[in-house]
PDB file of C-alpha atoms in Angstrom:
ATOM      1  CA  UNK A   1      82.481 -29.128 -37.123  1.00  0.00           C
ATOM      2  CA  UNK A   2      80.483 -31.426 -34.869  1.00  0.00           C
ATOM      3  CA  UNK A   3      80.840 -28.437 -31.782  1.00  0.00           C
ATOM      4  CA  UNK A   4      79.470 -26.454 -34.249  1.00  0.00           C
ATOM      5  CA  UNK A   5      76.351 -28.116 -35.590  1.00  0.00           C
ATOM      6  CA  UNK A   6      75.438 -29.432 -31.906  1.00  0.00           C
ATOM      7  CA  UNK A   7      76.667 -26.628 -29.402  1.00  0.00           C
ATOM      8  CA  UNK A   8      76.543 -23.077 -30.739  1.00  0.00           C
ATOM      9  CA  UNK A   9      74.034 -20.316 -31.221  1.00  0.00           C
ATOM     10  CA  UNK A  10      71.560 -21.834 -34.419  1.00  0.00           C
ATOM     11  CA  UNK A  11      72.815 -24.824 -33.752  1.00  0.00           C
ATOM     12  CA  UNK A  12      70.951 -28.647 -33.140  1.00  0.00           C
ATOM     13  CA  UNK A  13      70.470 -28.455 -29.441  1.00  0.00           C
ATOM     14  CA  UNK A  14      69.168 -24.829 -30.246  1.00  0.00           C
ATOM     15  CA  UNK A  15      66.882 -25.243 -32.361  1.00  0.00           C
ATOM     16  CA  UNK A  16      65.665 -28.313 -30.549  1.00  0.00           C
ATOM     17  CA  UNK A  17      64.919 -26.235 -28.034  1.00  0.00           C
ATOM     18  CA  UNK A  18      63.195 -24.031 -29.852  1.00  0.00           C
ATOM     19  CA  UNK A  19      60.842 -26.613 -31.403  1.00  0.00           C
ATOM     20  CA  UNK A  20      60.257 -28.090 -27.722  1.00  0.00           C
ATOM     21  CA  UNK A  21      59.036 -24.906 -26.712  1.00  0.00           C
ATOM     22  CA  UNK A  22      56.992 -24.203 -30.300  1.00  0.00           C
ATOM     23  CA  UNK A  23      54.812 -27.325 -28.830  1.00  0.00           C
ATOM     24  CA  UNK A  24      53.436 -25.888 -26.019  1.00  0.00           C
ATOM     25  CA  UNK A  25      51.098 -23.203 -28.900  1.00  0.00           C
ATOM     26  CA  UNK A  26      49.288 -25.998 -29.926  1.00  0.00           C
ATOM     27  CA  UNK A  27      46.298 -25.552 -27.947  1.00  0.00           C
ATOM     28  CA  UNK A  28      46.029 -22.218 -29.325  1.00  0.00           C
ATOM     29  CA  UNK A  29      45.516 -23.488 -32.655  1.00  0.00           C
ATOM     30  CA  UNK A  30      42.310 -24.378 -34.323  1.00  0.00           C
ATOM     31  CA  UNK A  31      41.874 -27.954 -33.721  1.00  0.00           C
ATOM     32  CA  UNK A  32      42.167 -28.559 -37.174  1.00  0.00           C
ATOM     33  CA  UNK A  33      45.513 -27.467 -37.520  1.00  0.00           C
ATOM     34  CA  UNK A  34      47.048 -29.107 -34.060  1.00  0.00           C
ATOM     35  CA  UNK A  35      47.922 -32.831 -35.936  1.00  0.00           C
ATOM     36  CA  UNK A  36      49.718 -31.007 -38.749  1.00  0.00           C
ATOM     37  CA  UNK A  37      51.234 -28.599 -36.523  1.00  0.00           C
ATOM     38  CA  UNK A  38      52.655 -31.770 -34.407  1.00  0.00           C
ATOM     39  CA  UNK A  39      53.577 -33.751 -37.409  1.00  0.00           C
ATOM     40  CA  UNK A  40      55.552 -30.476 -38.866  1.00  0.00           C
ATOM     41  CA  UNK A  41      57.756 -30.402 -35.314  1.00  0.00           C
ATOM     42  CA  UNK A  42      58.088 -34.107 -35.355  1.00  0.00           C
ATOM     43  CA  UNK A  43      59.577 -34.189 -38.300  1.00  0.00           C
ATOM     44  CA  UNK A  44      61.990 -31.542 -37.860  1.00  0.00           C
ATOM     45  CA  UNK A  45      63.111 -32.946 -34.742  1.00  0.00           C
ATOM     46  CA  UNK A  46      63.448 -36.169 -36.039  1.00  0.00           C
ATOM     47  CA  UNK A  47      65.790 -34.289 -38.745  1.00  0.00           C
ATOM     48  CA  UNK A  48      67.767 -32.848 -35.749  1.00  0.00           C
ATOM     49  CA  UNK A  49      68.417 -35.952 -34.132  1.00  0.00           C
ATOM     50  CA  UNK A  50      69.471 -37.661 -37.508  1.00  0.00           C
ATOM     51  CA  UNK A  51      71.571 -34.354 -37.797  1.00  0.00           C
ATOM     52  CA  UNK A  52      73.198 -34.729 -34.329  1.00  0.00           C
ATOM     53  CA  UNK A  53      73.946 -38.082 -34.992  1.00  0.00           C
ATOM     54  CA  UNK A  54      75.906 -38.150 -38.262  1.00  0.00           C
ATOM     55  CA  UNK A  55      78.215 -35.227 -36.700  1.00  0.00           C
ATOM     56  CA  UNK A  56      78.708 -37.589 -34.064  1.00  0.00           C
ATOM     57  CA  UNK A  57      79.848 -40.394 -36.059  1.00  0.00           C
ATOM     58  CA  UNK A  58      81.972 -37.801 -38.019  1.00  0.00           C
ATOM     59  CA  UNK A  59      83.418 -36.712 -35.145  1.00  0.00           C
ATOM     60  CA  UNK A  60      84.429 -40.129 -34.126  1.00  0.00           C
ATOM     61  CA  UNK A  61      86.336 -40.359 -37.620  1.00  0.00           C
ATOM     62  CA  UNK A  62      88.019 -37.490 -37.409  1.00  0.00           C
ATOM     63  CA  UNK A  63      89.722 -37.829 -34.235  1.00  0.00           C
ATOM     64  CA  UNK A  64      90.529 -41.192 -34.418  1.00  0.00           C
ATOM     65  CA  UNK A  65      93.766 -41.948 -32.454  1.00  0.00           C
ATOM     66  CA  UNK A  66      96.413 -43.674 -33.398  1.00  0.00           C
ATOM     67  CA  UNK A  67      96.376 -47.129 -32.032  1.00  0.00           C
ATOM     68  CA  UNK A  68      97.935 -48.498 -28.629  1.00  0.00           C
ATOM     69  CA  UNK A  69      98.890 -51.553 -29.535  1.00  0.00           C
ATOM     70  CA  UNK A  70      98.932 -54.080 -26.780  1.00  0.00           C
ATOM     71  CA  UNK A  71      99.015 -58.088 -27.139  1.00  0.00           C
ATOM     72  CA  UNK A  72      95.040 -60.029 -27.125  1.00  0.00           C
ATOM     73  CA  UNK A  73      93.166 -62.392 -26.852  1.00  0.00           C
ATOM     74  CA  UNK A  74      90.810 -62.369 -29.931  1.00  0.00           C
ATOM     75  CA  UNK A  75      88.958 -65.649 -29.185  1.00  0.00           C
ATOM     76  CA  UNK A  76      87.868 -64.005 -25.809  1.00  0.00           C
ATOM     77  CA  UNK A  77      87.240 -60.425 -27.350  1.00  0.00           C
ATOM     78  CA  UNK A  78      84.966 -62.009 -29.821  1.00  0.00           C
ATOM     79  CA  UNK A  79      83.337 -64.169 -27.041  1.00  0.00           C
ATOM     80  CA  UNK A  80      82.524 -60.605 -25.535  1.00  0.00           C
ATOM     81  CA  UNK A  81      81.199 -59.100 -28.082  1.00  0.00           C
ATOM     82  CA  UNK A  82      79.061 -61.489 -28.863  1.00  0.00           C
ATOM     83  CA  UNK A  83      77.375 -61.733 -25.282  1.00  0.00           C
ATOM     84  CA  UNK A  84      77.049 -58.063 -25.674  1.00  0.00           C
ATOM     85  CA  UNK A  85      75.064 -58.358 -28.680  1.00  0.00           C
ATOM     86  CA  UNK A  86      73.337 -61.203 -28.423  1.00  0.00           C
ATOM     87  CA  UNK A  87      70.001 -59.533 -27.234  1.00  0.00           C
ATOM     88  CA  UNK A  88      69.844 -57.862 -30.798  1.00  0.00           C
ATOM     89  CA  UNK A  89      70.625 -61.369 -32.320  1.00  0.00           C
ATOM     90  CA  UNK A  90      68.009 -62.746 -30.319  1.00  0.00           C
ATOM     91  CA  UNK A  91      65.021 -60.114 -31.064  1.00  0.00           C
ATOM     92  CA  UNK A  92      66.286 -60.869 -34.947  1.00  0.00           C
ATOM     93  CA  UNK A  93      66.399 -64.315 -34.719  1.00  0.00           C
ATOM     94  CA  UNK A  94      69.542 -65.026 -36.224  1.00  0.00           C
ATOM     95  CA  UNK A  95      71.700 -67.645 -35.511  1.00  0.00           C
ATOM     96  CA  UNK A  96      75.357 -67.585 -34.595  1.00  0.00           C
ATOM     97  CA  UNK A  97      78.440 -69.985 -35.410  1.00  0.00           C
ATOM     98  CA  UNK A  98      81.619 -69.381 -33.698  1.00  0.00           C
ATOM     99  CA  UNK A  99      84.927 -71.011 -34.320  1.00  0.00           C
ATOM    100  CA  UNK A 100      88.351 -70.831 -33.579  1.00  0.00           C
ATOM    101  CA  UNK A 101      91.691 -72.432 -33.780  1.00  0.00           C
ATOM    102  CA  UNK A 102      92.788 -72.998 -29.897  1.00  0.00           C
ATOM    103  CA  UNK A 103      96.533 -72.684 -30.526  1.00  0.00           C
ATOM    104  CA  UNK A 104      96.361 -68.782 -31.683  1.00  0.00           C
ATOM    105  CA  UNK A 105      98.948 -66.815 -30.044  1.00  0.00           C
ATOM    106  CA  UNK A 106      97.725 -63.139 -28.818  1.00  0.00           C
ATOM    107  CA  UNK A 107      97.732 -60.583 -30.963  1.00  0.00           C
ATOM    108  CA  UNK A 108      98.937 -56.655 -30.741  1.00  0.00           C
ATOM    109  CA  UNK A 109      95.711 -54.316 -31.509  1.00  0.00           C
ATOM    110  CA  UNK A 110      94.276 -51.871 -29.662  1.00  0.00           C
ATOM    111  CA  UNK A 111      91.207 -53.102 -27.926  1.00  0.00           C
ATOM    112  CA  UNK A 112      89.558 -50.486 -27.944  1.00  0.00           C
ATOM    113  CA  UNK A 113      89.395 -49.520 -31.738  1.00  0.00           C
ATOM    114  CA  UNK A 114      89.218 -53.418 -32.710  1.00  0.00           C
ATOM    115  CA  UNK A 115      86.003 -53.928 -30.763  1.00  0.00           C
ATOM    116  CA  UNK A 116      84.200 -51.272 -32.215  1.00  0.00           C
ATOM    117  CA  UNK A 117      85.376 -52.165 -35.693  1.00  0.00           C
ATOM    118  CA  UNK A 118      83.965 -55.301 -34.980  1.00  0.00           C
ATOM    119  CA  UNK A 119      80.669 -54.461 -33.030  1.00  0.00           C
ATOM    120  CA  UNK A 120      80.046 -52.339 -36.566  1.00  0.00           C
ATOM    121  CA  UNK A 121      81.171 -55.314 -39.065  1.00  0.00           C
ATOM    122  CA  UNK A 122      78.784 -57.437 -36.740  1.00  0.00           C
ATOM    123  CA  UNK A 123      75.460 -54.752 -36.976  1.00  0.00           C
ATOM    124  CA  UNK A 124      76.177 -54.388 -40.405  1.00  0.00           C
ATOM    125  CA  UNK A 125      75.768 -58.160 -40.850  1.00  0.00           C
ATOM    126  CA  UNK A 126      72.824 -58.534 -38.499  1.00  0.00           C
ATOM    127  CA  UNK A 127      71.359 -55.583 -41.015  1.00  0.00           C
ATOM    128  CA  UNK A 128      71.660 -57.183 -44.022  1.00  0.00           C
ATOM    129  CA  UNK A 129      70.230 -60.214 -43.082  1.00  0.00           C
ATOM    130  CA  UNK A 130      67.153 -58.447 -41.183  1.00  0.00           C
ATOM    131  CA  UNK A 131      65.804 -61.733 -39.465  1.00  0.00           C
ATOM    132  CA  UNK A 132      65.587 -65.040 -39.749  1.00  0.00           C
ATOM    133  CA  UNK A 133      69.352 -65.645 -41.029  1.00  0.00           C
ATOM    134  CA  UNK A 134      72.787 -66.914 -39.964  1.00  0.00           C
ATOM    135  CA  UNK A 135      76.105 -65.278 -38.757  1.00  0.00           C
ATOM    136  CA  UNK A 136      79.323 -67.842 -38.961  1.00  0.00           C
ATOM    137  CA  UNK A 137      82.593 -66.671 -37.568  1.00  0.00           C
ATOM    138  CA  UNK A 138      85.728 -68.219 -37.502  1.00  0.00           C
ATOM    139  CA  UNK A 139      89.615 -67.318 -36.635  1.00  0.00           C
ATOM    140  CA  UNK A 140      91.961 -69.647 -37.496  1.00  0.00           C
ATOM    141  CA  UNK A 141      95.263 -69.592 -39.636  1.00  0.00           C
ATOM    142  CA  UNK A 142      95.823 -71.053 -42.798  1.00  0.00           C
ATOM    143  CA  UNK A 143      98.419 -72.986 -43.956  1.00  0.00           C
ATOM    144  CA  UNK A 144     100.878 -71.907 -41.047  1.00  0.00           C
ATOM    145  CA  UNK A 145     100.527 -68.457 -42.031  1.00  0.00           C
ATOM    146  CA  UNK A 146      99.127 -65.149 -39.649  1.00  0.00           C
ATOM    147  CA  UNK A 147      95.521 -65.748 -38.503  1.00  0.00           C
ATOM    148  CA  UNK A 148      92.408 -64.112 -40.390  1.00  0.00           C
ATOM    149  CA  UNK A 149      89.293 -63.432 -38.678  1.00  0.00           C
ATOM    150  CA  UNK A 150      85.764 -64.195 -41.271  1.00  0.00           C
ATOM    151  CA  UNK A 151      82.813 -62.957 -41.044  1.00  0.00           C
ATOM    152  CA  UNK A 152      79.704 -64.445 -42.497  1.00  0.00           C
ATOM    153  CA  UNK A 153      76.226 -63.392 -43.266  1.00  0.00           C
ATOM    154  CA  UNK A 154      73.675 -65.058 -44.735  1.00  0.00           C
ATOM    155  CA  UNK A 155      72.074 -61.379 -46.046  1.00  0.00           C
ATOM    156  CA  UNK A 156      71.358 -61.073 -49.854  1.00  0.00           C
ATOM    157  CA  UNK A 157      74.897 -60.020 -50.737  1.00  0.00           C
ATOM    158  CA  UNK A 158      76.324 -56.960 -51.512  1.00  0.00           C
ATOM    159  CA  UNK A 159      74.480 -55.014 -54.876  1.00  0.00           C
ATOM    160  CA  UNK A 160      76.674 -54.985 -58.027  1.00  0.00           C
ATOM    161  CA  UNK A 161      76.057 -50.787 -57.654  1.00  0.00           C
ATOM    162  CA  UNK A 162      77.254 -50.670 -54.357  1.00  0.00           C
ATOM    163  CA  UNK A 163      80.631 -52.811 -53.810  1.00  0.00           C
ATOM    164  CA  UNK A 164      82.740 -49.745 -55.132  1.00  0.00           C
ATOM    165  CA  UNK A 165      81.706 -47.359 -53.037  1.00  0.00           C
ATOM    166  CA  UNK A 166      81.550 -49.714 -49.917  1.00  0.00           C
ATOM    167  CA  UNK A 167      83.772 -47.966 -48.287  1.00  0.00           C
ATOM    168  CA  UNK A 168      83.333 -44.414 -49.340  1.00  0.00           C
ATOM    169  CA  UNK A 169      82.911 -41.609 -46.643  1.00  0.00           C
ATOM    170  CA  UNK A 170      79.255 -41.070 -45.742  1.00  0.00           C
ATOM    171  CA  UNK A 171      78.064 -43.722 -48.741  1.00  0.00           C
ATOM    172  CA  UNK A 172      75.346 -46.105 -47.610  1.00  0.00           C
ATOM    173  CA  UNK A 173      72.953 -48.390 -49.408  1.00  0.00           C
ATOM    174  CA  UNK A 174      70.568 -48.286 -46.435  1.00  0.00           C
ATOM    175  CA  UNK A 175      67.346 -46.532 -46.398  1.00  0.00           C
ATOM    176  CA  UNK A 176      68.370 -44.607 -43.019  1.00  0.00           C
ATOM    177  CA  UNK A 177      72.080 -44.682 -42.963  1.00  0.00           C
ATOM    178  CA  UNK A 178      74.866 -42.378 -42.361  1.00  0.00           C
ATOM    179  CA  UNK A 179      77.611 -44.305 -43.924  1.00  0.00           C
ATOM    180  CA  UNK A 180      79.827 -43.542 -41.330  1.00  0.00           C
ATOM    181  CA  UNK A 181      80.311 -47.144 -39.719  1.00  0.00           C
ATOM    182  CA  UNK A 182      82.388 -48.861 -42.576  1.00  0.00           C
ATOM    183  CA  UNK A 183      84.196 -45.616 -42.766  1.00  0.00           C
ATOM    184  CA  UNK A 184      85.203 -46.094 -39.365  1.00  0.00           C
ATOM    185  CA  UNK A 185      86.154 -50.162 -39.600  1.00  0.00           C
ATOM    186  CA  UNK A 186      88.292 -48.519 -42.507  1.00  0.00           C
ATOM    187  CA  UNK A 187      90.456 -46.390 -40.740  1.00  0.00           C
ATOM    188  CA  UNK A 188      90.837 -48.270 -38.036  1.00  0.00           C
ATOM    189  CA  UNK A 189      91.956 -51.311 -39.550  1.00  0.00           C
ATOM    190  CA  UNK A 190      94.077 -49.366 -41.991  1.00  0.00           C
ATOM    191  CA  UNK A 191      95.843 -47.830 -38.860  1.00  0.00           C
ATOM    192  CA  UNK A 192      96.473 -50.962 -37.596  1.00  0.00           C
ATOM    193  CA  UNK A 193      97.985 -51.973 -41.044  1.00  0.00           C
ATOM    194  CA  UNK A 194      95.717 -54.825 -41.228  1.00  0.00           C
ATOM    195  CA  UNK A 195      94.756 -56.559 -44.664  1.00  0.00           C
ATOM    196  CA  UNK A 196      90.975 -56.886 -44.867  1.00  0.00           C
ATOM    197  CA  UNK A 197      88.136 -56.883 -47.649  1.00  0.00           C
ATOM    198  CA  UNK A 198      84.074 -57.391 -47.778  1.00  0.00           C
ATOM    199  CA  UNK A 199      82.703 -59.288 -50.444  1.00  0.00           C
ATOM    200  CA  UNK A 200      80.194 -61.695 -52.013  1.00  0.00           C
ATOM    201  CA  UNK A 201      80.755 -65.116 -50.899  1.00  0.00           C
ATOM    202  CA  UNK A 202      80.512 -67.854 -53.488  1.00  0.00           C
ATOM    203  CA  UNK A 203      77.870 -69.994 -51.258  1.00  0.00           C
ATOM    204  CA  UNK A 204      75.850 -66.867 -50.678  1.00  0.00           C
ATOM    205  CA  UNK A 205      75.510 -63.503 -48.607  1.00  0.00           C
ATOM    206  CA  UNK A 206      78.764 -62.014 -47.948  1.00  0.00           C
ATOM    207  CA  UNK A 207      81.941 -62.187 -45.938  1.00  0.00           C
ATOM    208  CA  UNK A 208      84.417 -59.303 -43.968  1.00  0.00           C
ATOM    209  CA  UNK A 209      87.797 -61.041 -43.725  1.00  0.00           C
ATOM    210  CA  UNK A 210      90.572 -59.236 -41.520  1.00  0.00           C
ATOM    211  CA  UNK A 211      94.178 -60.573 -41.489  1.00  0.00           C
ATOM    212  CA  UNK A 212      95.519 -60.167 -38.074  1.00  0.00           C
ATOM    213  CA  UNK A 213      98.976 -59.465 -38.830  1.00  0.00           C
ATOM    214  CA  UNK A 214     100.360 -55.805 -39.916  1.00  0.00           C
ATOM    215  CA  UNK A 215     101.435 -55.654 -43.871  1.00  0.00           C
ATOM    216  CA  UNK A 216     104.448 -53.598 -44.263  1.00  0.00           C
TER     217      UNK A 216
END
């Protein structure tokens, strides 16, 4: 599907072309009509990109692999992914609180998958506090049982309309979204066979919790 809409004949890239080239009338137009010609192929291309996008982010559900599970170190992976995305945290001005239990043994994911579930439970946080907020995470165990990695934001919360569906294939509650990313956390921490939920928190905003240890 997403080598359809973006490669062949009628397809995104096609048509983008075509509105590229549809640009180059406007000076035979009467000047009147040159703004709402532009604004008519900005749109549309802006369309086309959304388009291109979503199939994209389709496409990345669809052929998800099955995982190669290797031991990790979470504390570090988390320390990673936080450098990587602290220019965004930065520009939004929201604060970050990491902790972790130093005795945690490694654990088997694939690093691959895990980091981009996170990178998206991360985003998702930064976007539903906008600015001016708070992120705590912390990875620890509890009570001597398998760790479980918490994510906090200090957004307004999840809307009562909107925690059913939280999880629902292209579903989103934001103005411009493609409810693909939560789809994707999803599946890949259901092929791991990890435990893991998003919720309200009592003190405010909400929390992702993942347990890092396979249910049976």
């Amino acid at each position: 599907m997403s080598h359809e809409v973006n490669n062949s004949a009628g397809s995104v890239t096609s048509v983008g072309s075509l509105l590229d080239s549809m640009r180059s009338y406007a000076p035979q137009l009467a000047e009147g009509d040159r703004a709402d010609h532009e604004e008519a192929i900005a749109v549309a291309s802006t369309r086309l990109e959304n388009l291109r996008r979503f199939m994209s982010g389709f496409a990345d559900v669809a052929r998800l692999p099955l995982p190669d599970l290797r031991p990790h170190d979470l504390r570090r992976l988390v320390d990673e992914l936080l450098v990587l995305l602290r220019p965004q945290l930065q520009e939004r001005r929201i604060e970050v609180a990491w902790t972790s239990a130093p005795d945690l043994a490694p654990v088997a994911i694939d690093r691959n998958q895990i980091e981009q579930a996170l990178v998206n439970v991360l985003q998702n946080a930064m976007e539903s506090i906008c600015r001016d907020g708070r992120i705590e995470i912390t990875l620890a165990s509890e009570n001597g049982g398998p760790p479980t990695l918490r994510i906090h934001d200090s957004g307004p919360g999840i809307p009562p309309e909107a925690r059913p569906l939280l999880f629902t294939p292209f579903y989103s509650s934001k103005r411009d979204g493609r409810g693909i990313g939560l789809t994707l956390v999803r599946e890949i921490l259901a092929q791991h066979r990890f435990p893991f939920g998003l919720d309200n928190d009592p003190t405010g905003g909400a929390t992702f919790s993942i347990g890092l240890q396979p249910q049976a």
